[in-house]
Amino acid sequence: MKKPIIGITVNYDPTDAVARTCGLGIVGQDFNYVAGDYVMSIEKAGGTPFLIPQIYDFDDLPDMLKLCDGILVSGGHDVDPRFYGERNTYSGTLSPDRDAQDIEVTRYGWEHKIPLLGICRGIQIINVAAGGTLYQDVTKELGAPVHFGDSYPRNIGWHSVRIEDESRLADIYGKDQIMVNSYHHQAVRDLGKNLKATAVTEEGIIECLEDTNDSYTVAVQWHPEMMFDSDEQAKLFKDFVDACRG
């Protein structure tokens, strides 16, 4: 059986900061990159990873995206608040070029009924692409506890999320509560069109969005790809890759 090709969006750094740290490239060179956990998780689930680079002419996007049986919108920098009609108040590092492309990629996926999986920044991009908004900082704007759990190993679930009944997520995990990791300070605020929240934290932060239409859209705020040794989190990638088979 042919493996489905899964397009994975990547980080774009217009500076040489990341590469120069590890001795790559030359001064002023820009780079595309993504964490290997995404690639490994798609491979383990039976898909073929295909990295979607940052390009300069969005008219060329369809030529790449038509090769994809599914699209994973990966994590990364904060989303520029201008894309949901706000000024930057609490956001950190921004990558507006990547924001614009990821929004285009997401909308292409919906238009052509390509299954979408969003992770961390990915849930935020998907919500903004649908016309929703974000909390720029959940602690400062919502009074929620810090959700950047870097005191734990990345594969450890350190807080719980409650899963709504009669959701795809409930079907995937077969339970109403799971332990997850998190590394974010922004989160979904107002829901975008045709999206519903299907998992929340104890304090009410939205941790999963699904499409209310027939197309496959599942987006989570945590990092299942970092929980590489979790059979439970592997179920999410398997469900997504299986949906991409056709």
JSON list of C-alpha atoms in Angstrom, two decimals:
[
{"chain": "A", "resi": 1, "resn": "MET", "atom": "CA", "xyz": [0.00, 0.00, 0.00]},
{"chain": "A", "resi": 2, "resn": "LYS", "atom": "CA", "xyz": [1.33, 3.42, -0.96]},
{"chain": "A", "resi": 3, "resn": "LYS", "atom": "CA", "xyz": [2.27, 5.54, 2.03]},
{"chain": "A", "resi": 4, "resn": "PRO", "atom": "CA", "xyz": [0.47, 8.89, 2.22]},
{"chain": "A", "resi": 5, "resn": "ILE", "atom": "CA", "xyz": [2.68, 11.95, 1.74]},
{"chain": "A", "resi": 6, "resn": "ILE", "atom": "CA", "xyz": [2.39, 14.32, 4.70]},
{"chain": "A", "resi": 7, "resn": "GLY", "atom": "CA", "xyz": [3.47, 17.91, 4.16]},
{"chain": "A", "resi": 8, "resn": "ILE", "atom": "CA", "xyz": [5.01, 19.47, 7.28]},
{"chain": "A", "resi": 9, "resn": "THR", "atom": "CA", "xyz": [5.30, 23.24, 7.59]},
{"chain": "A", "resi": 10, "resn": "VAL", "atom": "CA", "xyz": [8.68, 24.49, 8.79]},
{"chain": "A", "resi": 11, "resn": "ASN", "atom": "CA", "xyz": [10.17, 27.37, 10.72]},
{"chain": "A", "resi": 12, "resn": "TYR", "atom": "CA", "xyz": [11.68, 30.20, 8.73]},
{"chain": "A", "resi": 13, "resn": "ASP", "atom": "CA", "xyz": [14.58, 32.23, 10.12]},
{"chain": "A", "resi": 14, "resn": "PRO", "atom": "CA", "xyz": [15.52, 35.23, 7.97]},
{"chain": "A", "resi": 15, "resn": "THR", "atom": "CA", "xyz": [18.67, 35.65, 10.05]},
{"chain": "A", "resi": 16, "resn": "ASP", "atom": "CA", "xyz": [21.67, 33.38, 10.53]},
{"chain": "A", "resi": 17, "resn": "ALA", "atom": "CA", "xyz": [21.12, 33.02, 14.31]},
{"chain": "A", "resi": 18, "resn": "VAL", "atom": "CA", "xyz": [20.26, 29.31, 14.55]},
{"chain": "A", "resi": 19, "resn": "ALA", "atom": "CA", "xyz": [22.68, 28.12, 11.90]},
{"chain": "A", "resi": 20, "resn": "ARG", "atom": "CA", "xyz": [25.65, 30.15, 13.13]},
{"chain": "A", "resi": 21, "resn": "THR", "atom": "CA", "xyz": [25.17, 28.71, 16.61]},
{"chain": "A", "resi": 22, "resn": "CYS", "atom": "CA", "xyz": [25.99, 25.26, 15.26]},
{"chain": "A", "resi": 23, "resn": "GLY", "atom": "CA", "xyz": [28.55, 26.38, 12.69]},
{"chain": "A", "resi": 24, "resn": "LEU", "atom": "CA", "xyz": [26.48, 26.22, 9.49]},
{"chain": "A", "resi": 25, "resn": "GLY", "atom": "CA", "xyz": [26.33, 28.58, 6.54]},
{"chain": "A", "resi": 26, "resn": "ILE", "atom": "CA", "xyz": [27.69, 32.09, 6.29]},
{"chain": "A", "resi": 27, "resn": "VAL", "atom": "CA", "xyz": [26.79, 35.44, 7.82]},
{"chain": "A", "resi": 28, "resn": "GLY", "atom": "CA", "xyz": [23.38, 36.70, 6.71]},
{"chain": "A", "resi": 29, "resn": "GLN", "atom": "CA", "xyz": [22.10, 33.42, 5.27]},
{"chain": "A", "resi": 30, "resn": "ASP", "atom": "CA", "xyz": [18.44, 32.46, 5.96]},
{"chain": "A", "resi": 31, "resn": "PHE", "atom": "CA", "xyz": [17.24, 28.97, 6.89]},
{"chain": "A", "resi": 32, "resn": "ASN", "atom": "CA", "xyz": [14.22, 26.63, 6.93]},
{"chain": "A", "resi": 33, "resn": "TYR", "atom": "CA", "xyz": [14.13, 24.02, 9.70]},
{"chain": "A", "resi": 34, "resn": "VAL", "atom": "CA", "xyz": [11.84, 21.80, 11.76]},
{"chain": "A", "resi": 35, "resn": "ALA", "atom": "CA", "xyz": [12.25, 19.55, 14.81]},
{"chain": "A", "resi": 36, "resn": "GLY", "atom": "CA", "xyz": [12.99, 15.92, 13.95]},
{"chain": "A", "resi": 37, "resn": "ASP", "atom": "CA", "xyz": [10.25, 14.69, 16.30]},
{"chain": "A", "resi": 38, "resn": "TYR", "atom": "CA", "xyz": [7.62, 15.69, 13.71]},
{"chain": "A", "resi": 39, "resn": "VAL", "atom": "CA", "xyz": [9.34, 13.70, 10.97]},
{"chain": "A", "resi": 40, "resn": "MET", "atom": "CA", "xyz": [9.81, 10.65, 13.19]},
{"chain": "A", "resi": 41, "resn": "SER", "atom": "CA", "xyz": [6.19, 10.68, 14.39]},
{"chain": "A", "resi": 42, "resn": "ILE", "atom": "CA", "xyz": [4.83, 10.76, 10.84]},
{"chain": "A", "resi": 43, "resn": "GLU", "atom": "CA", "xyz": [7.17, 7.95, 9.78]},
{"chain": "A", "resi": 44, "resn": "LYS", "atom": "CA", "xyz": [6.19, 5.80, 12.78]},
{"chain": "A", "resi": 45, "resn": "ALA", "atom": "CA", "xyz": [2.52, 6.31, 11.91]},
{"chain": "A", "resi": 46, "resn": "GLY", "atom": "CA", "xyz": [3.08, 5.05, 8.35]},
{"chain": "A", "resi": 47, "resn": "GLY", "atom": "CA", "xyz": [3.38, 8.31, 6.43]},
{"chain": "A", "resi": 48, "resn": "THR", "atom": "CA", "xyz": [6.09, 9.79, 4.23]},
{"chain": "A", "resi": 49, "resn": "PRO", "atom": "CA", "xyz": [7.20, 13.22, 5.53]},
{"chain": "A", "resi": 50, "resn": "PHE", "atom": "CA", "xyz": [7.51, 16.07, 3.00]},
{"chain": "A", "resi": 51, "resn": "LEU", "atom": "CA", "xyz": [8.83, 19.39, 4.29]},
{"chain": "A", "resi": 52, "resn": "ILE", "atom": "CA", "xyz": [7.05, 22.48, 2.97]},
{"chain": "A", "resi": 53, "resn": "PRO", "atom": "CA", "xyz": [9.65, 25.27, 2.78]},
{"chain": "A", "resi": 54, "resn": "GLN", "atom": "CA", "xyz": [9.07, 29.00, 3.09]},
{"chain": "A", "resi": 55, "resn": "ILE", "atom": "CA", "xyz": [8.78, 30.30, -0.47]},
{"chain": "A", "resi": 56, "resn": "TYR", "atom": "CA", "xyz": [8.75, 33.76, -1.97]},
{"chain": "A", "resi": 57, "resn": "ASP", "atom": "CA", "xyz": [5.87, 33.45, -4.45]},
{"chain": "A", "resi": 58, "resn": "PHE", "atom": "CA", "xyz": [2.69, 32.04, -2.92]},
{"chain": "A", "resi": 59, "resn": "ASP", "atom": "CA", "xyz": [1.41, 31.32, -6.43]},
{"chain": "A", "resi": 60, "resn": "ASP", "atom": "CA", "xyz": [3.77, 28.34, -6.37]},
{"chain": "A", "resi": 61, "resn": "LEU", "atom": "CA", "xyz": [2.19, 26.84, -3.24]},
{"chain": "A", "resi": 62, "resn": "PRO", "atom": "CA", "xyz": [-0.45, 24.77, -5.07]},
{"chain": "A", "resi": 63, "resn": "ASP", "atom": "CA", "xyz": [2.26, 22.96, -7.05]},
{"chain": "A", "resi": 64, "resn": "MET", "atom": "CA", "xyz": [3.74, 21.72, -3.77]},
{"chain": "A", "resi": 65, "resn": "LEU", "atom": "CA", "xyz": [0.55, 21.17, -1.84]},
{"chain": "A", "resi": 66, "resn": "LYS", "atom": "CA", "xyz": [-1.11, 19.07, -4.54]},
{"chain": "A", "resi": 67, "resn": "LEU", "atom": "CA", "xyz": [1.58, 16.47, -3.80]},
{"chain": "A", "resi": 68, "resn": "CYS", "atom": "CA", "xyz": [0.34, 16.16, -0.20]},
{"chain": "A", "resi": 69, "resn": "ASP", "atom": "CA", "xyz": [-2.21, 13.66, 1.07]},
{"chain": "A", "resi": 70, "resn": "GLY", "atom": "CA", "xyz": [-2.19, 15.47, 4.42]},
{"chain": "A", "resi": 71, "resn": "ILE", "atom": "CA", "xyz": [-0.72, 18.59, 6.01]},
{"chain": "A", "resi": 72, "resn": "LEU", "atom": "CA", "xyz": [0.80, 18.97, 9.49]},
{"chain": "A", "resi": 73, "resn": "VAL", "atom": "CA", "xyz": [0.98, 22.61, 10.63]},
{"chain": "A", "resi": 74, "resn": "SER", "atom": "CA", "xyz": [3.90, 22.48, 13.05]},
{"chain": "A", "resi": 75, "resn": "GLY", "atom": "CA", "xyz": [4.95, 24.55, 16.06]},
{"chain": "A", "resi": 76, "resn": "GLY", "atom": "CA", "xyz": [7.21, 27.57, 16.19]},
{"chain": "A", "resi": 77, "resn": "HIS", "atom": "CA", "xyz": [7.13, 31.31, 16.87]},
{"chain": "A", "resi": 78, "resn": "ASP", "atom": "CA", "xyz": [4.14, 33.33, 18.07]},
{"chain": "A", "resi": 79, "resn": "VAL", "atom": "CA", "xyz": [1.54, 34.35, 15.49]},
{"chain": "A", "resi": 80, "resn": "ASP", "atom": "CA", "xyz": [1.62, 38.03, 14.52]},
{"chain": "A", "resi": 81, "resn": "PRO", "atom": "CA", "xyz": [-1.47, 39.63, 16.14]},
{"chain": "A", "resi": 82, "resn": "ARG", "atom": "CA", "xyz": [-2.02, 41.74, 13.02]},
{"chain": "A", "resi": 83, "resn": "PHE", "atom": "CA", "xyz": [-3.40, 38.59, 11.36]},
{"chain": "A", "resi": 84, "resn": "TYR", "atom": "CA", "xyz": [-6.31, 38.64, 13.82]},
{"chain": "A", "resi": 85, "resn": "GLY", "atom": "CA", "xyz": [-6.75, 42.41, 13.98]},
{"chain": "A", "resi": 86, "resn": "GLU", "atom": "CA", "xyz": [-4.76, 43.29, 17.10]},
{"chain": "A", "resi": 87, "resn": "ARG", "atom": "CA", "xyz": [-1.57, 45.14, 17.98]},
{"chain": "A", "resi": 88, "resn": "ASN", "atom": "CA", "xyz": [1.35, 43.27, 19.49]},
{"chain": "A", "resi": 89, "resn": "THR", "atom": "CA", "xyz": [1.13, 43.63, 23.27]},
{"chain": "A", "resi": 90, "resn": "TYR", "atom": "CA", "xyz": [2.50, 40.41, 24.78]},
{"chain": "A", "resi": 91, "resn": "SER", "atom": "CA", "xyz": [3.78, 38.37, 21.81]},
{"chain": "A", "resi": 92, "resn": "GLY", "atom": "CA", "xyz": [7.38, 37.26, 21.60]},
{"chain": "A", "resi": 93, "resn": "THR", "atom": "CA", "xyz": [9.39, 36.53, 18.46]},
{"chain": "A", "resi": 94, "resn": "LEU", "atom": "CA", "xyz": [7.27, 36.84, 15.32]},
{"chain": "A", "resi": 95, "resn": "SER", "atom": "CA", "xyz": [7.66, 35.50, 11.77]},
{"chain": "A", "resi": 96, "resn": "PRO", "atom": "CA", "xyz": [5.03, 37.29, 9.66]},
{"chain": "A", "resi": 97, "resn": "ASP", "atom": "CA", "xyz": [6.19, 35.71, 6.40]},
{"chain": "A", "resi": 98, "resn": "ARG", "atom": "CA", "xyz": [5.69, 32.26, 7.85]},
{"chain": "A", "resi": 99, "resn": "ASP", "atom": "CA", "xyz": [2.33, 33.29, 9.33]},
{"chain": "A", "resi": 100, "resn": "ALA", "atom": "CA", "xyz": [1.08, 34.41, 5.93]},
{"chain": "A", "resi": 101, "resn": "GLN", "atom": "CA", "xyz": [2.23, 31.20, 4.23]},
{"chain": "A", "resi": 102, "resn": "ASP", "atom": "CA", "xyz": [0.89, 28.87, 6.93]},
{"chain": "A", "resi": 103, "resn": "ILE", "atom": "CA", "xyz": [-2.51, 30.58, 6.73]},
{"chain": "A", "resi": 104, "resn": "GLU", "atom": "CA", "xyz": [-2.50, 30.10, 2.95]},
{"chain": "A", "resi": 105, "resn": "VAL", "atom": "CA", "xyz": [-1.49, 26.44, 3.40]},
{"chain": "A", "resi": 106, "resn": "THR", "atom": "CA", "xyz": [-4.30, 25.87, 5.91]},
{"chain": "A", "resi": 107, "resn": "ARG", "atom": "CA", "xyz": [-6.95, 27.45, 3.71]},
{"chain": "A", "resi": 108, "resn": "TYR", "atom": "CA", "xyz": [-5.72, 25.45, 0.72]},
{"chain": "A", "resi": 109, "resn": "GLY", "atom": "CA", "xyz": [-6.12, 22.30, 2.82]},
{"chain": "A", "resi": 110, "resn": "TRP", "atom": "CA", "xyz": [-9.73, 23.17, 3.62]},
{"chain": "A", "resi": 111, "resn": "GLU", "atom": "CA", "xyz": [-10.52, 24.15, 0.04]},
{"chain": "A", "resi": 112, "resn": "HIS", "atom": "CA", "xyz": [-9.17, 20.87, -1.33]},
{"chain": "A", "resi": 113, "resn": "LYS", "atom": "CA", "xyz": [-10.34, 18.68, 1.59]},
{"chain": "A", "resi": 114, "resn": "ILE", "atom": "CA", "xyz": [-6.81, 17.66, 2.60]},
{"chain": "A", "resi": 115, "resn": "PRO", "atom": "CA", "xyz": [-6.67, 16.35, 6.19]},
{"chain": "A", "resi": 116, "resn": "LEU", "atom": "CA", "xyz": [-5.03, 18.84, 8.58]},
{"chain": "A", "resi": 117, "resn": "LEU", "atom": "CA", "xyz": [-3.23, 18.23, 11.86]},
{"chain": "A", "resi": 118, "resn": "GLY", "atom": "CA", "xyz": [-2.13, 21.28, 13.85]},
{"chain": "A", "resi": 119, "resn": "ILE", "atom": "CA", "xyz": [0.34, 21.20, 16.74]},
{"chain": "A", "resi": 120, "resn": "CYS", "atom": "CA", "xyz": [0.99, 24.04, 19.23]},
{"chain": "A", "resi": 121, "resn": "ARG", "atom": "CA", "xyz": [1.45, 27.07, 16.95]},
{"chain": "A", "resi": 122, "resn": "GLY", "atom": "CA", "xyz": [-0.50, 24.96, 14.45]},
{"chain": "A", "resi": 123, "resn": "ILE", "atom": "CA", "xyz": [-3.73, 25.14, 16.47]},
{"chain": "A", "resi": 124, "resn": "GLN", "atom": "CA", "xyz": [-3.28, 28.90, 16.66]},
{"chain": "A", "resi": 125, "resn": "ILE", "atom": "CA", "xyz": [-2.65, 29.26, 12.92]},
{"chain": "A", "resi": 126, "resn": "ILE", "atom": "CA", "xyz": [-5.69, 27.11, 12.12]},
{"chain": "A", "resi": 127, "resn": "ASN", "atom": "CA", "xyz": [-7.89, 29.21, 14.40]},
{"chain": "A", "resi": 128, "resn": "VAL", "atom": "CA", "xyz": [-6.61, 32.49, 12.92]},
{"chain": "A", "resi": 129, "resn": "ALA", "atom": "CA", "xyz": [-7.01, 31.13, 9.36]},
{"chain": "A", "resi": 130, "resn": "ALA", "atom": "CA", "xyz": [-10.68, 30.54, 10.21]},
{"chain": "A", "resi": 131, "resn": "GLY", "atom": "CA", "xyz": [-11.13, 34.10, 11.50]},
{"chain": "A", "resi": 132, "resn": "GLY", "atom": "CA", "xyz": [-10.53, 33.42, 15.20]},
{"chain": "A", "resi": 133, "resn": "THR", "atom": "CA", "xyz": [-8.37, 35.25, 17.74]},
{"chain": "A", "resi": 134, "resn": "LEU", "atom": "CA", "xyz": [-5.70, 34.37, 20.30]},
{"chain": "A", "resi": 135, "resn": "TYR", "atom": "CA", "xyz": [-4.69, 35.23, 23.82]},
{"chain": "A", "resi": 136, "resn": "GLN", "atom": "CA", "xyz": [-1.28, 36.82, 23.37]},
{"chain": "A", "resi": 137, "resn": "ASP", "atom": "CA", "xyz": [-0.33, 35.60, 26.85]},
{"chain": "A", "resi": 138, "resn": "VAL", "atom": "CA", "xyz": [-2.53, 33.28, 28.89]},
{"chain": "A", "resi": 139, "resn": "THR", "atom": "CA", "xyz": [-1.03, 34.34, 32.21]},
{"chain": "A", "resi": 140, "resn": "LYS", "atom": "CA", "xyz": [-1.32, 38.08, 31.64]},
{"chain": "A", "resi": 141, "resn": "GLU", "atom": "CA", "xyz": [-4.65, 38.09, 29.81]},
{"chain": "A", "resi": 142, "resn": "LEU", "atom": "CA", "xyz": [-6.42, 35.06, 31.30]},
{"chain": "A", "resi": 143, "resn": "GLY", "atom": "CA", "xyz": [-4.74, 34.71, 34.69]},
{"chain": "A", "resi": 144, "resn": "ALA", "atom": "CA", "xyz": [-3.86, 31.09, 33.89]},
{"chain": "A", "resi": 145, "resn": "PRO", "atom": "CA", "xyz": [-0.81, 29.27, 35.25]},
{"chain": "A", "resi": 146, "resn": "VAL", "atom": "CA", "xyz": [2.35, 29.19, 33.13]},
{"chain": "A", "resi": 147, "resn": "HIS", "atom": "CA", "xyz": [2.05, 26.60, 30.37]},
{"chain": "A", "resi": 148, "resn": "PHE", "atom": "CA", "xyz": [5.71, 26.37, 29.40]},
{"chain": "A", "resi": 149, "resn": "GLY", "atom": "CA", "xyz": [6.80, 23.15, 31.06]},
{"chain": "A", "resi": 150, "resn": "ASP", "atom": "CA", "xyz": [10.49, 23.11, 30.23]},
{"chain": "A", "resi": 151, "resn": "SER", "atom": "CA", "xyz": [11.36, 21.96, 33.75]},
{"chain": "A", "resi": 152, "resn": "TYR", "atom": "CA", "xyz": [10.20, 18.49, 32.62]},
{"chain": "A", "resi": 153, "resn": "PRO", "atom": "CA", "xyz": [11.69, 16.20, 29.94]},
{"chain": "A", "resi": 154, "resn": "ARG", "atom": "CA", "xyz": [9.85, 16.87, 26.69]},
{"chain": "A", "resi": 155, "resn": "ASN", "atom": "CA", "xyz": [8.24, 13.42, 26.59]},
{"chain": "A", "resi": 156, "resn": "ILE", "atom": "CA", "xyz": [6.54, 13.75, 29.99]},
{"chain": "A", "resi": 157, "resn": "GLY", "atom": "CA", "xyz": [2.87, 14.69, 30.30]},
{"chain": "A", "resi": 158, "resn": "TRP", "atom": "CA", "xyz": [2.65, 17.14, 33.20]},
{"chain": "A", "resi": 159, "resn": "HIS", "atom": "CA", "xyz": [-0.89, 18.54, 33.05]},
{"chain": "A", "resi": 160, "resn": "SER", "atom": "CA", "xyz": [-4.29, 17.11, 32.17]},
{"chain": "A", "resi": 161, "resn": "VAL", "atom": "CA", "xyz": [-6.83, 17.98, 29.51]},
{"chain": "A", "resi": 162, "resn": "ARG", "atom": "CA", "xyz": [-10.52, 17.08, 29.54]},
{"chain": "A", "resi": 163, "resn": "ILE", "atom": "CA", "xyz": [-11.85, 15.68, 26.27]},
{"chain": "A", "resi": 164, "resn": "GLU", "atom": "CA", "xyz": [-15.39, 16.39, 25.14]},
{"chain": "A", "resi": 165, "resn": "ASP", "atom": "CA", "xyz": [-17.75, 13.47, 24.44]},
{"chain": "A", "resi": 166, "resn": "GLU", "atom": "CA", "xyz": [-18.77, 12.77, 20.84]},
{"chain": "A", "resi": 167, "resn": "SER", "atom": "CA", "xyz": [-15.57, 14.20, 19.41]},
{"chain": "A", "resi": 168, "resn": "ARG", "atom": "CA", "xyz": [-12.95, 12.73, 17.14]},
{"chain": "A", "resi": 169, "resn": "LEU", "atom": "CA", "xyz": [-10.42, 13.19, 19.93]},
{"chain": "A", "resi": 170, "resn": "ALA", "atom": "CA", "xyz": [-12.56, 11.06, 22.26]},
{"chain": "A", "resi": 171, "resn": "ASP", "atom": "CA", "xyz": [-12.69, 8.37, 19.58]},
{"chain": "A", "resi": 172, "resn": "ILE", "atom": "CA", "xyz": [-8.90, 8.53, 19.15]},
{"chain": "A", "resi": 173, "resn": "TYR", "atom": "CA", "xyz": [-7.97, 8.24, 22.83]},
{"chain": "A", "resi": 174, "resn": "GLY", "atom": "CA", "xyz": [-10.98, 6.32, 24.12]},
{"chain": "A", "resi": 175, "resn": "LYS", "atom": "CA", "xyz": [-11.15, 8.33, 27.36]},
{"chain": "A", "resi": 176, "resn": "ASP", "atom": "CA", "xyz": [-12.28, 11.69, 28.68]},
{"chain": "A", "resi": 177, "resn": "GLN", "atom": "CA", "xyz": [-8.99, 12.84, 30.20]},
{"chain": "A", "resi": 178, "resn": "ILE", "atom": "CA", "xyz": [-5.31, 12.50, 29.28]},
{"chain": "A", "resi": 179, "resn": "MET", "atom": "CA", "xyz": [-1.99, 13.84, 30.50]},
{"chain": "A", "resi": 180, "resn": "VAL", "atom": "CA", "xyz": [-0.07, 16.03, 28.05]},
{"chain": "A", "resi": 181, "resn": "ASN", "atom": "CA", "xyz": [2.96, 18.31, 27.84]},
{"chain": "A", "resi": 182, "resn": "SER", "atom": "CA", "xyz": [2.84, 22.00, 26.86]},
{"chain": "A", "resi": 183, "resn": "TYR", "atom": "CA", "xyz": [5.31, 24.66, 25.76]},
{"chain": "A", "resi": 184, "resn": "HIS", "atom": "CA", "xyz": [3.36, 27.82, 24.94]},
{"chain": "A", "resi": 185, "resn": "HIS", "atom": "CA", "xyz": [2.21, 31.15, 26.34]},
{"chain": "A", "resi": 186, "resn": "GLN", "atom": "CA", "xyz": [-0.42, 31.95, 23.70]},
{"chain": "A", "resi": 187, "resn": "ALA", "atom": "CA", "xyz": [-3.70, 30.10, 23.13]},
{"chain": "A", "resi": 188, "resn": "VAL", "atom": "CA", "xyz": [-7.00, 30.12, 21.27]},
{"chain": "A", "resi": 189, "resn": "ARG", "atom": "CA", "xyz": [-9.43, 32.80, 22.45]},
{"chain": "A", "resi": 190, "resn": "ASP", "atom": "CA", "xyz": [-12.41, 33.36, 20.11]},
{"chain": "A", "resi": 191, "resn": "LEU", "atom": "CA", "xyz": [-13.13, 30.37, 17.89]},
{"chain": "A", "resi": 192, "resn": "GLY", "atom": "CA", "xyz": [-12.85, 30.68, 14.13]},
{"chain": "A", "resi": 193, "resn": "LYS", "atom": "CA", "xyz": [-15.65, 29.77, 11.75]},
{"chain": "A", "resi": 194, "resn": "ASN", "atom": "CA", "xyz": [-16.62, 26.09, 11.57]},
{"chain": "A", "resi": 195, "resn": "LEU", "atom": "CA", "xyz": [-14.34, 25.15, 14.48]},
{"chain": "A", "resi": 196, "resn": "LYS", "atom": "CA", "xyz": [-15.29, 23.65, 17.83]},
{"chain": "A", "resi": 197, "resn": "ALA", "atom": "CA", "xyz": [-13.29, 23.13, 21.01]},
{"chain": "A", "resi": 198, "resn": "THR", "atom": "CA", "xyz": [-13.06, 19.45, 21.99]},
{"chain": "A", "resi": 199, "resn": "ALA", "atom": "CA", "xyz": [-10.51, 19.56, 24.84]},
{"chain": "A", "resi": 200, "resn": "VAL", "atom": "CA", "xyz": [-9.73, 22.07, 27.59]},
{"chain": "A", "resi": 201, "resn": "THR", "atom": "CA", "xyz": [-7.43, 22.36, 30.61]},
{"chain": "A", "resi": 202, "resn": "GLU", "atom": "CA", "xyz": [-8.59, 22.69, 34.21]},
{"chain": "A", "resi": 203, "resn": "GLU", "atom": "CA", "xyz": [-8.56, 26.49, 33.88]},
{"chain": "A", "resi": 204, "resn": "GLY", "atom": "CA", "xyz": [-10.42, 26.44, 30.56]},
{"chain": "A", "resi": 205, "resn": "ILE", "atom": "CA", "xyz": [-7.60, 26.91, 28.02]},
{"chain": "A", "resi": 206, "resn": "ILE", "atom": "CA", "xyz": [-8.64, 25.35, 24.71]},
{"chain": "A", "resi": 207, "resn": "GLU", "atom": "CA", "xyz": [-6.35, 22.41, 23.93]},
{"chain": "A", "resi": 208, "resn": "CYS", "atom": "CA", "xyz": [-8.00, 20.94, 20.83]},
{"chain": "A", "resi": 209, "resn": "LEU", "atom": "CA", "xyz": [-9.99, 22.23, 17.87]},
{"chain": "A", "resi": 210, "resn": "GLU", "atom": "CA", "xyz": [-11.90, 20.17, 15.33]},
{"chain": "A", "resi": 211, "resn": "ASP", "atom": "CA", "xyz": [-13.71, 21.12, 12.14]},
{"chain": "A", "resi": 212, "resn": "THR", "atom": "CA", "xyz": [-17.50, 21.01, 12.28]},
{"chain": "A", "resi": 213, "resn": "ASN", "atom": "CA", "xyz": [-17.61, 20.26, 8.54]},
{"chain": "A", "resi": 214, "resn": "ASP", "atom": "CA", "xyz": [-16.92, 16.88, 6.98]},
{"chain": "A", "resi": 215, "resn": "SER", "atom": "CA", "xyz": [-13.21, 17.56, 6.39]},
{"chain": "A", "resi": 216, "resn": "TYR", "atom": "CA", "xyz": [-10.55, 16.23, 8.78]},
{"chain": "A", "resi": 217, "resn": "THR", "atom": "CA", "xyz": [-9.13, 18.98, 10.98]},
{"chain": "A", "resi": 218, "resn": "VAL", "atom": "CA", "xyz": [-7.65, 18.16, 14.38]},
{"chain": "A", "resi": 219, "resn": "ALA", "atom": "CA", "xyz": [-5.40, 20.68, 16.11]},
{"chain": "A", "resi": 220, "resn": "VAL", "atom": "CA", "xyz": [-3.89, 20.35, 19.58]},
{"chain": "A", "resi": 221, "resn": "GLN", "atom": "CA", "xyz": [-2.08, 22.85, 21.79]},
{"chain": "A", "resi": 222, "resn": "TRP", "atom": "CA", "xyz": [0.30, 20.29, 23.31]},
{"chain": "A", "resi": 223, "resn": "HIS", "atom": "CA", "xyz": [3.25, 18.54, 21.63]},
{"chain": "A", "resi": 224, "resn": "PRO", "atom": "CA", "xyz": [2.37, 14.88, 20.96]},
{"chain": "A", "resi": 225, "resn": "GLU", "atom": "CA", "xyz": [5.41, 14.51, 18.69]},
{"chain": "A", "resi": 226, "resn": "MET", "atom": "CA", "xyz": [7.71, 15.19, 21.67]},
{"chain": "A", "resi": 227, "resn": "MET", "atom": "CA", "xyz": [6.05, 12.32, 23.58]},
{"chain": "A", "resi": 228, "resn": "PHE", "atom": "CA", "xyz": [7.78, 9.94, 21.18]},
{"chain": "A", "resi": 229, "resn": "ASP", "atom": "CA", "xyz": [7.64, 6.93, 23.52]},
{"chain": "A", "resi": 230, "resn": "SER", "atom": "CA", "xyz": [3.92, 7.26, 24.31]},
{"chain": "A", "resi": 231, "resn": "ASP", "atom": "CA", "xyz": [1.66, 4.64, 22.74]},
{"chain": "A", "resi": 232, "resn": "GLU", "atom": "CA", "xyz": [-1.26, 6.86, 23.70]},
{"chain": "A", "resi": 233, "resn": "GLN", "atom": "CA", "xyz": [0.03, 9.91, 21.80]},
{"chain": "A", "resi": 234, "resn": "ALA", "atom": "CA", "xyz": [0.96, 7.74, 18.82]},
{"chain": "A", "resi": 235, "resn": "LYS", "atom": "CA", "xyz": [-2.78, 7.15, 18.35]},
{"chain": "A", "resi": 236, "resn": "LEU", "atom": "CA", "xyz": [-3.23, 10.77, 17.22]},
{"chain": "A", "resi": 237, "resn": "PHE", "atom": "CA", "xyz": [-0.65, 10.45, 14.45]},
{"chain": "A", "resi": 238, "resn": "LYS", "atom": "CA", "xyz": [-2.00, 7.07, 13.36]},
{"chain": "A", "resi": 239, "resn": "ASP", "atom": "CA", "xyz": [-5.54, 8.45, 13.10]},
{"chain": "A", "resi": 240, "resn": "PHE", "atom": "CA", "xyz": [-4.28, 11.40, 11.06]},
{"chain": "A", "resi": 241, "resn": "VAL", "atom": "CA", "xyz": [-2.13, 9.31, 8.70]},
{"chain": "A", "resi": 242, "resn": "ASP", "atom": "CA", "xyz": [-4.96, 6.79, 8.24]},
{"chain": "A", "resi": 243, "resn": "ALA", "atom": "CA", "xyz": [-7.28, 9.66, 7.27]},
{"chain": "A", "resi": 244, "resn": "CYS", "atom": "CA", "xyz": [-4.70, 10.77, 4.72]},
{"chain": "A", "resi": 245, "resn": "ARG", "atom": "CA", "xyz": [-4.85, 7.38, 2.95]},
{"chain": "A", "resi": 246, "resn": "GLY", "atom": "CA", "xyz": [-7.94, 8.50, 1.26]}
]
